[in-house]
Amino acid sequence: MRSKHQISSHFLKVIFLLLILGCSASPRKSMRSRRPCKEMVFYFHDIIYNGKNFKNATSAIVGAPAWGNHTILANNNHFGNVVVFDDPITLDNNLHSPPVGRAQGLYIYDKKEIFTSWLGFSFVFNSTAHKGSINFAGADPLMNKTRDISVIGGTGDFFMTRGVATLMTDAFEGEVYFRLRVDIKFYECW
Amino acid sequence: MRSKHQISSHFLKVIFLLLILGCSASPRKSMRSRRPCKEMVFYFHDIIYNGKNFKNATSAIVGAPAWGNHTILANNNHFGNVVVFDDPITLDNNLHSPPVGRAQGLYIYDKKEIFTSWLGFSFVFNSTAHKGSINFAGADPLMNKTRDISVIGGTGDFFMTRGVATLMTDAFEGEVYFRLRVDIKFYECW
Amino acid sequence: MRSKHQISSHFLKVIFLLLILGCSASPRKSMRSRRPCKEMVFYFHDIIYNGKNFKNATSAIVGAPAWGNHTILANNNHFGNVVVFDDPITLDNNLHSPPVGRAQGLYIYDKKEIFTSWLGFSFVFNSTAHKGSINFAGADPLMNKTRDISVIGGTGDFFMTRGVATLMTDAFEGEVYFRLRVDIKFYECW
């Protein structure tokens, strides 16, 4: 009997140790996997209203600094412009491909000296392929080749997800059209 | 001695396996519970400033497209309007019930063709019942009966929470007053 | 043999129980540590454009209620003003210390009766000390000595972090300059 008890208490200690190391630590530090649980690539297309293109426009200037207006992006790297958008999402880089969802929200230009922006928006899906939304927020220093923003939540097929989305400017035509490639890596799936 | 060692190594293997399956997997895929750890229902009430109702107004148009202004919501489904709000939160659907907190932040109308919006806001509580804040972001396609947005964080009593909030338009009177019912389901509690 | 099996099944029950208590519960309720996995303190400095200080200004009014404009903060506790900012971040409370990053995003004033605001912004770092971004959202009732907002995500060195940031107004000079101290406590590190 004595030796069994010894094993028993020894095992319990090992188990406790493993639990403490393996589990309790996980909400705190670094045991989490940096391998995505899901990956997706999309493109979205932004055509800004310029006073003449209402029919095709997918976004509009809605805020401007004292030196700006709501028809033309402001001087000083558009600092202070706020733009609301409802942009088509496509699976490839073709504006005329059938949209699979809409990117909706706002971006702001937030620096005098260079072009840089900040984004708060959602991908909204309502097709047989995907139903639900992915919510994003983050800084977009758009002169960099790639920029990372946060996936801060999701609903429907993307219930409670979190992750990182890498933005790349895939096209930029004058100041009316741009296209972003978005590589989404989810690290929390439910 | 030998048989004890065999048990010992066998147990350790089982324990490791269980730890790997039960714990390491949990930050990645689907072991997480879709049963809420906390649920709450609130209503909030929005009275938009229209040039004549300053005393009662709880929100104001602060951004507009080139074809709009800051006193009347714009044509084309209010596309481009940005509204800042400080709305009372109540426990039932009565505007005159004692407020238990404030819903504060902004919403934008972000589509030309139909009414749809995007929200970034907080519920702010400072009573004996609740102290702290719940932060929300997401798309609100407000012609749908129910819409899901994300609970992206919280403070105080709602420390580090995440979840999903389901919005329902509970009343809509002309373009001055609306009331939203918000069913909050928290899936991460701390 | 029989007694070994008894130990075996007894141990397995204990292990399962521990796993259920220690691990499965953790994504749901309260087993998570409220001890931060990382802490940081920063200051950021906001100089709002007032029509005369373009060179030094780090922020600009870009939205206003019907009774306001984009050069002077509006009456009624600035209710409805939207401000876009690109503020230097420093390690101490000296505006002239070398910036270690930029705080970029927007804040709004969202109450008629007192000063209170709502923030959506990022800390953007690109130095040898830190590379990456921290994304924040939340209500800032700025008449309170301390206010908590959420860290809703991060990238680079701050990959997938979540936490709570405590804001303190460290200086407030007229309506042109303010300085915030930000104590960031991360509770999810990867």
Coordinates of C-alpha atoms in Angstrom, one line a residue:
Chain A
M1 CA 0.0 0.0 0.0
R2 CA 2.7 2.4 0.8
S3 CA 4.4 2.2 -2.5
K4 CA 1.1 2.7 -4.4
H5 CA 0.5 5.9 -2.4
Q6 CA 3.9 7.1 -3.3
I7 CA 3.3 6.5 -7.0
S8 CA -0.1 8.2 -6.6
S9 CA 1.3 11.3 -5.0
H10 CA 4.2 11.4 -7.4
F11 CA 1.9 11.2 -10.4
L12 CA -0.4 13.9 -9.0
K13 CA 2.6 16.2 -8.7
V14 CA 3.6 15.5 -12.3
I15 CA 0.1 16.0 -13.5
F16 CA -0.3 19.3 -11.6
L17 CA 3.0 20.5 -13.0
L18 CA 2.0 19.6 -16.5
L19 CA -1.3 21.3 -16.0
I20 CA 0.3 24.4 -14.7
L21 CA 2.9 24.6 -17.4
G22 CA 0.6 23.5 -20.3
C23 CA -2.7 25.1 -19.5
S24 CA -2.6 27.9 -17.0
A25 CA 0.3 29.4 -18.9
S26 CA -1.5 29.4 -22.2
P27 CA -3.7 32.4 -21.7
R28 CA -0.6 34.3 -20.7
K29 CA 2.5 33.6 -22.7
S30 CA 3.5 32.2 -26.0
M31 CA 2.2 28.6 -25.9
R32 CA -0.2 29.7 -28.6
S33 CA 0.3 28.7 -32.1
R34 CA 1.4 31.2 -34.7
R35 CA 0.1 28.8 -37.4
P36 CA -3.2 30.3 -38.8
C37 CA -6.3 28.2 -38.2
K38 CA -7.8 29.7 -41.4
E39 CA -6.5 31.8 -44.3
M40 CA -8.3 33.8 -47.0
V41 CA -7.3 36.2 -49.7
F42 CA -9.6 38.9 -51.1
Y43 CA -9.4 42.1 -53.1
F44 CA -11.4 45.2 -52.7
H45 CA -11.9 48.2 -55.0
D46 CA -12.4 51.8 -54.0
I47 CA -13.7 54.5 -56.4
I48 CA -14.0 57.8 -54.7
Y49 CA -16.7 60.3 -55.5
N50 CA -15.2 63.4 -57.3
G51 CA -18.3 65.4 -58.1
K52 CA -18.7 63.7 -61.5
N53 CA -18.8 60.0 -61.0
F54 CA -21.8 59.4 -58.7
K55 CA -23.0 56.3 -60.5
N56 CA -19.7 54.4 -60.2
A57 CA -18.4 55.9 -56.9
T58 CA -18.1 53.4 -54.0
S59 CA -16.8 56.0 -51.5
A60 CA -17.2 59.6 -50.6
I61 CA -15.3 62.3 -48.7
V62 CA -17.3 63.1 -45.6
G63 CA -14.8 64.9 -43.4
A64 CA -12.0 67.4 -44.2
P65 CA -9.7 69.8 -42.4
A66 CA -10.2 73.5 -42.5
W67 CA -8.2 73.8 -45.7
G68 CA -10.2 71.1 -47.5
N69 CA -13.6 70.3 -49.0
H70 CA -15.8 67.2 -49.6
T71 CA -15.2 66.9 -53.4
I72 CA -11.4 66.8 -53.7
L73 CA -8.9 65.1 -51.4
A74 CA -7.1 67.8 -49.4
N75 CA -3.6 69.2 -49.7
N76 CA -0.9 68.0 -47.3
N77 CA -1.2 64.3 -48.1
H78 CA -5.0 64.5 -47.6
F79 CA -4.4 64.9 -43.9
G80 CA -7.7 65.1 -42.2
N81 CA -9.9 63.6 -44.9
V82 CA -12.5 61.1 -43.7
V83 CA -13.8 58.7 -46.3
V84 CA -16.9 56.4 -46.0
F85 CA -16.9 53.4 -48.3
D86 CA -19.0 50.5 -49.6
D87 CA -16.5 48.7 -51.8
P88 CA -17.0 45.5 -53.7
I89 CA -14.9 42.5 -52.6
T90 CA -13.7 40.1 -55.4
L91 CA -11.7 36.9 -55.4
D92 CA -9.2 38.2 -58.0
N93 CA -7.8 41.5 -58.9
N94 CA -10.5 42.3 -61.5
L95 CA -12.9 45.2 -60.6
H96 CA -15.5 43.6 -62.9
S97 CA -15.4 40.1 -61.3
P98 CA -18.6 39.2 -59.5
P99 CA -18.4 40.7 -56.0
V100 CA -18.5 38.1 -53.2
G101 CA -19.2 40.7 -50.5
R102 CA -18.8 44.3 -49.5
A103 CA -16.1 46.1 -47.6
Q104 CA -17.9 48.8 -45.5
G105 CA -16.6 51.4 -43.1
L106 CA -14.3 54.3 -43.0
Y107 CA -10.7 55.3 -43.6
I108 CA -9.0 58.5 -42.7
Y109 CA -5.8 60.2 -43.9
D110 CA -3.9 61.0 -40.7
K111 CA -0.5 62.5 -41.4
K112 CA 0.6 65.9 -43.0
E113 CA 4.0 64.8 -44.2
I114 CA 3.3 61.5 -46.1
F115 CA 0.3 59.4 -47.1
T116 CA -0.8 57.2 -44.3
S117 CA -4.2 56.2 -43.2
W118 CA -6.3 54.5 -40.5
L119 CA -9.1 52.0 -41.1
G120 CA -12.2 50.8 -39.3
F121 CA -14.3 48.6 -41.4
S122 CA -16.0 45.2 -42.0
F123 CA -16.1 42.6 -44.7
V124 CA -19.8 41.7 -45.1
F125 CA -20.7 38.4 -46.8
N126 CA -24.2 37.1 -47.6
S127 CA -23.7 34.4 -50.2
T128 CA -23.8 30.6 -50.3
A129 CA -20.0 30.6 -49.9
H130 CA -19.8 32.9 -46.8
K131 CA -22.4 34.4 -44.5
G132 CA -21.3 36.8 -41.7
S133 CA -18.8 39.5 -41.2
I134 CA -15.2 40.2 -40.4
N135 CA -14.3 43.3 -38.4
F136 CA -11.0 45.1 -38.9
A137 CA -9.1 48.1 -37.3
G138 CA -5.6 49.4 -37.7
A139 CA -3.1 51.8 -39.1
D140 CA -2.3 51.6 -42.8
P141 CA 1.0 53.3 -43.7
L142 CA 0.1 53.0 -47.3
M143 CA 3.5 53.8 -48.8
N144 CA 4.8 50.5 -47.3
K145 CA 4.6 47.5 -49.6
T146 CA 2.7 45.5 -46.9
R147 CA 0.8 46.7 -43.9
D148 CA -0.7 44.6 -41.1
I149 CA -4.0 45.5 -39.4
S150 CA -6.0 43.5 -36.8
V151 CA -9.0 41.3 -37.3
I152 CA -10.8 42.4 -34.1
G153 CA -13.8 40.1 -34.3
G154 CA -16.3 38.3 -36.5
T155 CA -19.8 37.0 -36.8
G156 CA -21.6 34.2 -38.6
D157 CA -19.1 32.0 -40.4
F158 CA -16.4 34.1 -38.8
F159 CA -17.9 33.9 -35.3
M160 CA -15.4 35.3 -32.7
T161 CA -12.4 35.1 -35.0
R162 CA -9.3 37.1 -34.4
G163 CA -6.2 37.5 -36.6
V164 CA -4.0 39.7 -38.7
A165 CA -4.7 41.0 -42.2
T166 CA -1.9 42.1 -44.5
L167 CA -2.8 44.8 -46.9
M168 CA -1.1 45.4 -50.2
T169 CA -1.9 48.2 -52.7
D170 CA -2.5 46.2 -55.9
A171 CA -3.4 49.2 -58.0
F172 CA -3.5 52.9 -57.7
E173 CA -4.9 55.1 -60.4
G174 CA -4.7 58.8 -60.0
E175 CA -6.7 59.7 -56.9
V176 CA -10.0 58.1 -58.0
Y177 CA -9.4 54.3 -58.0
F178 CA -7.3 52.0 -55.8
R179 CA -7.4 48.3 -55.2
L180 CA -6.2 46.5 -52.1
R181 CA -5.2 42.9 -51.8
V182 CA -6.0 41.6 -48.3
D183 CA -4.4 38.4 -47.0
I184 CA -6.3 37.4 -43.8
K185 CA -4.7 35.0 -41.4
F186 CA -7.0 33.9 -38.5
Y187 CA -5.2 32.7 -35.4
E188 CA -8.3 32.3 -33.2
C189 CA -11.1 30.2 -34.7
W190 CA -14.1 28.9 -32.8
Chain B
M1 CA 10.2 -1.9 -9.9
R2 CA 10.0 -2.6 -13.6
S3 CA 6.2 -2.8 -13.7
K4 CA 5.9 0.5 -11.8
H5 CA 8.1 2.2 -14.3
Q6 CA 5.9 0.8 -17.1
I7 CA 2.8 2.2 -15.5
S8 CA 4.6 5.4 -15.0
S9 CA 5.7 5.9 -18.6
H10 CA 2.3 4.8 -19.8
F11 CA 0.5 7.3 -17.7
L12 CA 2.9 10.0 -18.7
K13 CA 2.1 9.3 -22.4
V14 CA -1.6 9.4 -21.7
I15 CA -1.3 12.6 -19.8
F16 CA 0.8 14.2 -22.5
L17 CA -1.7 13.2 -25.1
L18 CA -4.6 14.6 -23.1
L19 CA -2.7 17.8 -22.6
I20 CA -2.0 18.1 -26.2
L21 CA -5.5 17.4 -27.3
G22 CA -7.3 19.2 -24.5
C23 CA -5.2 22.3 -24.0
S24 CA -2.8 23.1 -26.9
A25 CA -5.6 22.7 -29.4
S26 CA -7.9 25.1 -27.6
P27 CA -6.3 28.3 -28.8
R28 CA -6.6 27.1 -32.3
K29 CA -9.7 25.2 -33.3
S30 CA -13.2 24.7 -32.2
M31 CA -12.7 23.2 -28.7
R32 CA -14.1 26.5 -27.5
S33 CA -17.6 26.7 -26.1
R34 CA -20.3 28.4 -28.1
R35 CA -22.3 28.7 -24.9
P36 CA -22.2 32.3 -23.7
C37 CA -20.5 32.8 -20.3
K38 CA -22.7 35.9 -19.8
E39 CA -25.8 37.4 -21.4
M40 CA -27.3 40.9 -21.2
V41 CA -30.1 42.8 -22.9
F42 CA -30.3 46.5 -23.2
Y43 CA -32.1 49.2 -25.2
F44 CA -30.6 52.4 -26.4
H45 CA -32.4 55.5 -27.8
D46 CA -31.1 57.9 -30.5
I47 CA -32.6 61.4 -31.1
I48 CA -30.8 63.1 -33.9
Y49 CA -30.3 66.9 -33.9
N50 CA -32.4 68.4 -36.7
G51 CA -31.8 72.2 -36.1
K52 CA -34.7 72.6 -33.7
N53 CA -34.4 69.9 -31.0
F54 CA -31.1 70.8 -29.3
K55 CA -32.4 70.1 -25.8
N56 CA -33.6 66.6 -26.5
A57 CA -31.1 65.6 -29.1
T58 CA -28.6 62.8 -28.2
S59 CA -26.8 62.7 -31.5
A60 CA -25.6 65.1 -34.2
I61 CA -24.6 64.8 -37.9
V62 CA -20.9 65.7 -38.0
G63 CA -19.9 64.5 -41.4
A64 CA -21.7 64.6 -44.8
P65 CA -20.9 63.9 -48.4
A66 CA -20.5 66.8 -50.9
W67 CA -24.3 66.7 -51.5
G68 CA -25.3 66.9 -47.9
N69 CA -25.2 69.1 -44.8
H70 CA -25.1 68.8 -41.0
T71 CA -28.7 69.5 -40.3
I72 CA -30.6 67.0 -42.4
L73 CA -29.6 63.4 -43.2
A74 CA -28.4 63.3 -46.9
N75 CA -30.1 62.0 -50.0
N76 CA -29.1 58.6 -51.3
N77 CA -29.9 56.6 -48.2
H78 CA -27.8 59.0 -46.1
F79 CA -24.6 57.7 -47.7
G80 CA -21.7 59.5 -46.2
N81 CA -23.3 60.8 -43.1
V82 CA -21.3 60.5 -39.9
V83 CA -23.2 60.8 -36.6
V84 CA -21.8 61.2 -33.1
F85 CA -24.0 60.0 -30.3
D86 CA -24.4 59.9 -26.5
D87 CA -27.6 57.8 -26.2
P88 CA -29.3 56.7 -23.0
I89 CA -29.3 53.0 -22.3
T90 CA -32.4 51.5 -20.6
L91 CA -33.3 48.1 -19.4
D92 CA -36.7 48.1 -21.2
N93 CA -38.0 49.7 -24.4
N94 CA -39.2 52.9 -22.7
L95 CA -37.2 56.1 -23.6
H96 CA -38.3 57.6 -20.2
S97 CA -37.1 54.7 -18.0
P98 CA -34.1 55.6 -15.8
P99 CA -31.0 55.3 -17.9
V100 CA -28.5 52.6 -16.6
G101 CA -25.6 53.9 -18.8
R102 CA -24.7 55.7 -22.0
A103 CA -24.0 54.4 -25.5
Q104 CA -21.3 56.7 -26.9
G105 CA -19.5 56.7 -30.2
L106 CA -20.3 57.1 -33.9
Y107 CA -22.2 55.5 -36.7
I108 CA -21.9 56.1 -40.4
Y109 CA -24.3 55.5 -43.3
D110 CA -22.2 53.7 -45.8
K111 CA -24.2 52.7 -48.9
K112 CA -25.8 54.6 -51.7
E113 CA -28.5 52.1 -52.7
I114 CA -30.0 51.0 -49.3
F115 CA -29.8 52.0 -45.7
T116 CA -26.9 50.4 -44.0
S117 CA -24.5 51.6 -41.4
W118 CA -21.3 50.9 -39.5
L119 CA -20.8 51.4 -35.8
G120 CA -17.9 52.0 -33.5
F121 CA -19.1 52.7 -29.9
S122 CA -19.0 51.9 -26.2
F123 CA -21.5 51.2 -23.5
V124 CA -20.4 53.2 -20.5
F125 CA -21.7 52.2 -17.1
N126 CA -21.1 53.9 -13.7
S127 CA -23.8 52.7 -11.3
T128 CA -24.0 50.3 -8.4
A129 CA -25.2 47.6 -10.9
H130 CA -22.4 47.9 -13.4
K131 CA -19.1 49.8 -13.6
G132 CA -17.0 49.8 -16.7
S133 CA -17.4 49.7 -20.4
I134 CA -18.1 47.4 -23.3
N135 CA -16.6 48.2 -26.7
F136 CA -18.3 47.4 -30.0
A137 CA -17.5 47.5 -33.7
G138 CA -19.2 46.2 -36.8
A139 CA -21.5 46.5 -39.8
D140 CA -25.2 47.1 -39.2
P141 CA -27.3 46.3 -42.3
L142 CA -30.2 47.9 -40.6
M143 CA -32.9 46.7 -43.0
N144 CA -32.3 43.2 -41.7
K145 CA -34.4 42.1 -38.7
T146 CA -31.3 41.1 -36.7
R147 CA -27.7 42.1 -37.2
D148 CA -24.6 40.9 -35.4
I149 CA -21.7 43.1 -34.4
S150 CA -18.6 42.2 -32.4
V151 CA -17.8 42.9 -28.7
I152 CA -14.1 43.8 -29.2
G153 CA -13.2 44.4 -25.6
G154 CA -14.3 45.6 -22.2
T155 CA -13.1 47.2 -19.0
G156 CA -14.1 47.2 -15.3
D157 CA -16.9 44.7 -14.7
F158 CA -16.5 43.7 -18.4
F159 CA -12.7 43.4 -18.2
M160 CA -11.3 41.7 -21.3
T161 CA -14.6 40.3 -22.5
R162 CA -15.3 39.4 -26.1
G163 CA -18.6 38.4 -27.7
V164 CA -21.3 39.1 -30.2
A165 CA -24.1 41.6 -29.9
T166 CA -27.3 41.2 -31.9
L167 CA -29.0 44.4 -32.8
M168 CA -32.7 44.8 -33.5
T169 CA -34.5 48.0 -34.5
D170 CA -37.2 48.2 -31.9
A171 CA -38.7 51.5 -33.1
F172 CA -38.1 53.9 -35.9
E173 CA -40.0 57.2 -35.9
G174 CA -39.4 59.4 -39.0
E175 CA -35.8 60.3 -39.2
V176 CA -35.5 61.7 -35.7
Y177 CA -35.9 58.8 -33.2
F178 CA -34.8 55.2 -33.3
R179 CA -34.5 52.6 -30.6
L180 CA -32.2 49.6 -30.8
R181 CA -32.5 46.4 -28.7
V182 CA -29.1 44.9 -28.1
D183 CA -28.7 41.2 -27.0
I184 CA -25.1 40.8 -25.8
K185 CA -23.6 37.4 -25.6
F186 CA -20.2 37.2 -24.1
Y187 CA -18.1 34.1 -25.1
E188 CA -14.9 35.2 -23.3
C189 CA -15.2 36.2 -19.7
W190 CA -12.3 36.7 -17.3
Chain C
M1 CA -3.1 -6.9 -12.0
R2 CA -6.4 -5.9 -10.5
S3 CA -5.0 -3.3 -8.2
K4 CA -2.9 -1.8 -11.0
H5 CA -6.1 -1.4 -13.1
Q6 CA -7.8 0.2 -10.2
I7 CA -5.0 2.7 -9.8
S8 CA -5.0 3.2 -13.6
S9 CA -8.7 4.0 -13.8
H10 CA -8.6 6.1 -10.7
F11 CA -5.7 8.2 -12.1
L12 CA -7.5 8.6 -15.4
K13 CA -10.5 10.0 -13.6
V14 CA -8.4 12.4 -11.7
I15 CA -6.6 13.5 -14.8
F16 CA -9.8 14.0 -16.7
L17 CA -11.2 16.0 -13.9
L18 CA -8.1 18.2 -13.7
L19 CA -8.2 18.7 -17.5
I20 CA -11.9 19.6 -17.4
L21 CA -11.4 22.0 -14.5
G22 CA -8.1 23.4 -15.6
C23 CA -8.3 23.6 -19.3
S24 CA -11.8 23.4 -20.7
A25 CA -13.0 26.0 -18.3
S26 CA -10.3 28.5 -19.2
P27 CA -11.9 29.8 -22.5
R28 CA -15.1 30.4 -20.6
K29 CA -14.8 31.6 -17.1
S30 CA -12.4 33.3 -14.8
M31 CA -9.5 30.8 -14.7
R32 CA -7.5 33.4 -16.7
S33 CA -4.9 35.3 -15.1
R34 CA -5.4 39.0 -14.3
R35 CA -1.7 39.4 -14.0
P36 CA -0.4 41.2 -17.1
C37 CA 2.0 39.3 -19.4
K38 CA 3.5 42.6 -20.5
E39 CA 3.4 46.2 -19.4
M40 CA 4.4 49.5 -21.1
V41 CA 4.0 53.2 -20.3
F42 CA 4.0 55.9 -23.0
Y43 CA 3.0 59.5 -23.4
F44 CA 1.5 61.1 -26.4
H45 CA 1.2 64.7 -27.3
D46 CA -1.7 66.4 -29.3
I47 CA -1.4 69.9 -30.8
I48 CA -4.7 70.8 -32.5
Y49 CA -4.7 72.9 -35.7
N50 CA -6.3 76.3 -34.9
G51 CA -5.8 78.1 -38.2
K52 CA -2.4 79.6 -37.2
N53 CA -0.2 76.7 -36.2
F54 CA 0.0 74.4 -39.2
K55 CA 3.7 73.7 -38.8
N56 CA 3.4 72.4 -35.2
A57 CA -0.1 71.0 -35.4
T58 CA -0.4 67.2 -35.0
S59 CA -4.2 67.0 -35.3
A60 CA -7.0 68.7 -37.1
I61 CA -10.8 69.1 -36.7
V62 CA -12.4 67.3 -39.6
G63 CA -16.0 67.0 -38.4
A64 CA -18.3 69.3 -36.6
P65 CA -21.9 69.7 -35.7
A66 CA -24.2 72.1 -37.5
W67 CA -23.2 74.8 -35.0
G68 CA -19.5 74.3 -35.4
N69 CA -16.6 74.7 -37.9
H70 CA -13.3 73.1 -38.6
T71 CA -11.0 75.7 -37.1
I72 CA -12.3 76.1 -33.5
L73 CA -13.7 73.4 -31.3
A74 CA -17.4 73.7 -31.0
N75 CA -19.6 75.0 -28.2
N76 CA -21.4 72.6 -26.0
N77 CA -18.3 70.8 -24.8
H78 CA -17.2 70.3 -28.4
F79 CA -20.0 67.8 -28.9
G80 CA -19.8 66.5 -32.4
N81 CA -16.2 67.4 -33.2
V82 CA -14.2 64.8 -34.9
V83 CA -10.4 65.1 -34.8
V84 CA -7.8 63.2 -36.8
F85 CA -4.4 62.9 -35.3
D86 CA -0.8 61.9 -35.8
D87 CA 0.7 62.5 -32.4
P88 CA 4.3 61.8 -31.3
I89 CA 4.8 59.1 -28.7
T90 CA 7.5 59.7 -26.1
L91 CA 8.8 57.6 -23.2
D92 CA 8.6 60.5 -20.7
N93 CA 6.3 63.5 -20.4
N94 CA 8.5 65.9 -22.5
L95 CA 7.1 67.0 -25.8
H96 CA 10.6 67.5 -27.1
S97 CA 11.9 64.0 -26.2
P98 CA 12.8 61.9 -29.2
P99 CA 9.5 60.3 -30.4
V100 CA 9.5 56.4 -30.3
G101 CA 6.4 56.1 -32.4
R102 CA 3.2 57.8 -33.5
A103 CA -0.3 57.6 -32.2
Q104 CA -2.6 57.8 -35.2
G105 CA -6.3 57.7 -35.6
L106 CA -9.3 59.7 -34.5
Y107 CA -11.1 61.0 -31.5
I108 CA -14.6 62.5 -31.2
Y109 CA -16.2 64.6 -28.5
D110 CA -19.5 62.9 -27.9
K111 CA -21.5 64.6 -25.1
K112 CA -23.3 68.0 -24.9
E113 CA -23.2 68.3 -21.1
I114 CA -19.6 67.6 -20.2
F115 CA -16.3 66.8 -21.9
T116 CA -16.1 63.2 -22.9
S117 CA -14.7 61.5 -25.9
W118 CA -14.3 58.2 -27.8
L119 CA -11.1 57.0 -29.4
G120 CA -10.2 54.7 -32.2
F121 CA -6.4 54.7 -32.9
S122 CA -3.1 52.9 -33.2
F123 CA 0.3 53.2 -31.8
V124 CA 2.7 52.7 -34.7
F125 CA 6.3 51.7 -34.0
N126 CA 9.2 51.3 -36.4
S127 CA 12.4 51.5 -34.4
T128 CA 15.0 49.1 -33.2
A129 CA 13.2 49.0 -29.9
H130 CA 9.7 48.2 -31.3
K131 CA 8.3 47.3 -34.7
G132 CA 4.6 46.9 -35.2
S133 CA 1.3 48.4 -34.0
I134 CA -1.1 48.3 -31.1
N135 CA -4.8 49.0 -31.8
F136 CA -7.1 50.7 -29.3
A137 CA -10.8 51.5 -29.0
G138 CA -12.9 52.8 -26.2
A139 CA -14.7 55.6 -24.3
D140 CA -12.6 58.3 -22.7
P141 CA -14.6 60.2 -20.1
L142 CA -11.8 62.7 -19.9
M143 CA -12.8 64.5 -16.7
N144 CA -12.1 61.3 -14.8
K145 CA -8.5 61.0 -13.4
T146 CA -8.0 57.6 -15.0
R147 CA -10.0 56.0 -17.9
D148 CA -9.7 52.5 -19.3
I149 CA -9.9 51.6 -23.0
S150 CA -9.4 48.3 -24.7
V151 CA -6.3 47.0 -26.6
I152 CA -8.2 45.3 -29.4
G153 CA -5.3 43.8 -31.3
G154 CA -1.7 44.2 -32.4
T155 CA 0.8 43.4 -35.1
G156 CA 4.5 42.8 -35.4
D157 CA 6.1 42.8 -31.9
F158 CA 2.5 43.1 -30.5
F159 CA 1.1 40.3 -32.6
M160 CA -2.4 39.3 -31.5
T161 CA -2.1 41.0 -28.1
R162 CA -5.2 42.2 -26.1
G163 CA -5.4 44.2 -23.0
V164 CA -6.4 47.3 -21.2
A165 CA -4.9 50.8 -21.4
T166 CA -5.3 53.3 -18.7
L167 CA -5.3 56.9 -19.9
M168 CA -4.4 59.9 -17.7
T169 CA -4.4 63.5 -18.7
D170 CA -0.9 64.6 -17.9
A171 CA -1.2 68.1 -19.2
F172 CA -3.9 70.3 -20.7
E173 CA -3.0 73.7 -22.0
G174 CA -5.9 75.9 -23.2
E175 CA -7.5 74.1 -26.1
V176 CA -4.4 73.6 -28.2
Y177 CA -2.2 71.1 -26.4
F178 CA -2.8 68.1 -24.3
R179 CA -0.6 65.2 -23.2
L180 CA -1.9 61.7 -22.2
R181 CA -0.1 59.1 -20.2
V182 CA -1.0 55.6 -21.3
D183 CA -0.3 52.6 -19.1
I184 CA -0.8 49.6 -21.2
K185 CA -1.4 46.2 -19.6
F186 CA -1.4 43.3 -22.0
Y187 CA -3.3 40.2 -20.7
E188 CA -3.0 38.2 -23.9
C189 CA 0.4 37.7 -25.3
W190 CA 1.4 35.3 -28.1

